[in-house]
mmCIF file of C-alpha atoms and ligand atoms in Angstrom:
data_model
loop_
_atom_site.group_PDB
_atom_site.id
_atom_site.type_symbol
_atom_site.label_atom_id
_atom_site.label_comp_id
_atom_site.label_asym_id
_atom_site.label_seq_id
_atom_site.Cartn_x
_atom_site.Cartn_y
_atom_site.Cartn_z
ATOM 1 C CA UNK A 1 60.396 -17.837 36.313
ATOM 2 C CA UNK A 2 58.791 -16.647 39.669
ATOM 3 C CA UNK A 3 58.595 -13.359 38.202
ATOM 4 C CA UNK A 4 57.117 -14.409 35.919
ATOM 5 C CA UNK A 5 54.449 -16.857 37.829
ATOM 6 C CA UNK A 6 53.759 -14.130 40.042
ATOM 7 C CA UNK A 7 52.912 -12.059 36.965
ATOM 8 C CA UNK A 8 50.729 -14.726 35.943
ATOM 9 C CA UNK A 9 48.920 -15.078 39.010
ATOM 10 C CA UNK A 10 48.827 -11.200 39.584
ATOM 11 C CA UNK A 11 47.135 -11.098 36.206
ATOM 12 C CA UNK A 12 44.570 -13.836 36.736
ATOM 13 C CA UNK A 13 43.450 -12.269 40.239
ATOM 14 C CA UNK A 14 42.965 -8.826 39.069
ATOM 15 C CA UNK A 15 42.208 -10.117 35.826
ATOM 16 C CA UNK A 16 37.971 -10.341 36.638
ATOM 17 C CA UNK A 17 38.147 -6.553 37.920
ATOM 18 C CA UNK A 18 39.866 -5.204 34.927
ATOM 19 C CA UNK A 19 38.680 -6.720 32.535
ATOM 20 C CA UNK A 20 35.402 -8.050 32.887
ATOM 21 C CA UNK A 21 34.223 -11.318 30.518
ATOM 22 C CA UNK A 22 33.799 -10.660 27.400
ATOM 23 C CA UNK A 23 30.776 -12.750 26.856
ATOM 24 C CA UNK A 24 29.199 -12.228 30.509
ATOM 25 C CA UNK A 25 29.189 -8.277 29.375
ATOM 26 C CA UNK A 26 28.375 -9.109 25.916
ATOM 27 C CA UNK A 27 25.437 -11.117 27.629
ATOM 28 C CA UNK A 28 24.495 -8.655 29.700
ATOM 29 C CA UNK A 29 24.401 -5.828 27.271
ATOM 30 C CA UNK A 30 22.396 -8.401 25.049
ATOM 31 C CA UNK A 31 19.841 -8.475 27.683
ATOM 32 C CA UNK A 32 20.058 -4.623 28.619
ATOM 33 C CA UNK A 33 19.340 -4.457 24.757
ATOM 34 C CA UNK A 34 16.447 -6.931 24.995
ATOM 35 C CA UNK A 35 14.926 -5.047 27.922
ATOM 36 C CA UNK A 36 15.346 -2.100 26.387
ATOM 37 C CA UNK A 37 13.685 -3.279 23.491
ATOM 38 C CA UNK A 38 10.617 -5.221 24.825
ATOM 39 C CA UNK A 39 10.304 -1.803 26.988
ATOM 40 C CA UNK A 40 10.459 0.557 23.914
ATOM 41 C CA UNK A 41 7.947 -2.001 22.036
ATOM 42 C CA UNK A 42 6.080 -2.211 25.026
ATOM 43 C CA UNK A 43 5.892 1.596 25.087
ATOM 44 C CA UNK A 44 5.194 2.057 21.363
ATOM 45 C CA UNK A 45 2.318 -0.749 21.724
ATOM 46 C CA UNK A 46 0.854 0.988 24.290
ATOM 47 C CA UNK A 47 0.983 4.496 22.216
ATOM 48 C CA UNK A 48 -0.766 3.153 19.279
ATOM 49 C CA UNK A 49 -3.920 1.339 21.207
ATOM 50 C CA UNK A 50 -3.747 5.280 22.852
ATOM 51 C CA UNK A 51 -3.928 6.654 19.354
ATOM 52 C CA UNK A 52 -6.345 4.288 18.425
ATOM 53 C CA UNK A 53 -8.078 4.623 21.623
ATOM 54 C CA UNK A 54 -8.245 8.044 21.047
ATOM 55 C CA UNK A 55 -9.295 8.265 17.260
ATOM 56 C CA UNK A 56 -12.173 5.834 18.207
ATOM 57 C CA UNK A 57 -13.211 7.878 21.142
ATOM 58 C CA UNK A 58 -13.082 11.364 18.717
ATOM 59 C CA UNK A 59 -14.109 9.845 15.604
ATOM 60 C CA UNK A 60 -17.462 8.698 17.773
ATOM 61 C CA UNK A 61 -17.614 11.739 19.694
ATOM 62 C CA UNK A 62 -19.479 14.503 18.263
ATOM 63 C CA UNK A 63 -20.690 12.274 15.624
ATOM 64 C CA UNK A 64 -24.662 12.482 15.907
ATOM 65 C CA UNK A 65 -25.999 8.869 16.951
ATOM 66 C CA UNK A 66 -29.507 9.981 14.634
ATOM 67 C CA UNK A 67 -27.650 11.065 11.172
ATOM 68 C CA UNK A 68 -23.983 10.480 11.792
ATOM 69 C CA UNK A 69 -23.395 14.339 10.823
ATOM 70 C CA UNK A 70 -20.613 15.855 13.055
ATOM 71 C CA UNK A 71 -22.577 17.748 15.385
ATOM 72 C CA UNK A 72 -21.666 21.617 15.589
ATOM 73 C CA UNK A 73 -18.569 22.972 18.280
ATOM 74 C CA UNK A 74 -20.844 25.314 19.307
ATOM 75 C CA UNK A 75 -23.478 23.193 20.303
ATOM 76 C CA UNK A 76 -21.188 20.611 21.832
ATOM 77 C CA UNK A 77 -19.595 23.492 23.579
ATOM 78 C CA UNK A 78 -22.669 24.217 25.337
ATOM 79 C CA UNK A 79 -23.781 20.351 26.084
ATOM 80 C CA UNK A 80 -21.146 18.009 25.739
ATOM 81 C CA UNK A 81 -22.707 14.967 25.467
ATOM 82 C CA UNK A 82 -25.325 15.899 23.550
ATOM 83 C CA UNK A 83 -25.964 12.489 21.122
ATOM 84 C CA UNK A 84 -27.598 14.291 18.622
ATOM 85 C CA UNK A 85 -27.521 17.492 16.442
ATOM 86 C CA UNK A 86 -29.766 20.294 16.781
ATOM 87 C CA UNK A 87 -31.986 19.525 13.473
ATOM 88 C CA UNK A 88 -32.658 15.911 14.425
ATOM 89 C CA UNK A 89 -33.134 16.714 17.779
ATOM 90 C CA UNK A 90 -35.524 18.921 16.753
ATOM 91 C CA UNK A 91 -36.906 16.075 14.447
ATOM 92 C CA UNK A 92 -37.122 13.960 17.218
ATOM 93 C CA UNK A 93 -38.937 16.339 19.424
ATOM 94 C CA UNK A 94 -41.643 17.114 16.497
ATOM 95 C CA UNK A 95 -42.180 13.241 16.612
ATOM 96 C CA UNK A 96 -42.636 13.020 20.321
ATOM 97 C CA UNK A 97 -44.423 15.919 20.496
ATOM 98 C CA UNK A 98 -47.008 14.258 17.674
ATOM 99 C CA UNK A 99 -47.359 10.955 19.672
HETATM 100 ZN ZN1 ZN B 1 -28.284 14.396 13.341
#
């Protein structure tokens, strides 16, 4: 019997080291997973206003602003934020130049 209670007690006090609560770990791995989660949906959120950031920002980019043509490598190459392509720029210079 006093084997046997100090068994008992033996098991209770090293009981918490060994082997942990179930349902604290299962809580904590529930939040770990939660975290994880929010972070990875967070992170995947954050990509896709990128992406969309970033198609916006191309799609408008190199567009002309005159004739919505894409406006030649070449010439964006040589002035990158040029609004407009060469033949309505040209347009528009003919126009000034008439006025
Ligand atoms: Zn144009």
């Amino acid at each position: 019997m006093l084997t046997r209670q100090t068994m008992m007690s033996h098991l209770i006090t090293t009981e918490p080291e060994l082997f942990p609560d179930p349902i604290d770990q299962a809580a904590s791995e529930h939040e770990i997973d939660i975290a994880l989660s929010v972070k990875l949906f967070a992170i995947e959120k954050l990509r896709r206003i990128e992406q969309a950031l970033t198609s916006l920002h191309t799609r408008s980019y190199g567009i002309c602003s005159r004739c919505n043509h894409q406006i030649p490598y070449a010439r964006l190459r040589v002035q990158p934020d040029s609004l407009y392509c060469v033949p309505c720029l040209t347009i528009m210079e003919q126009h000034s130049d008439g006025s």
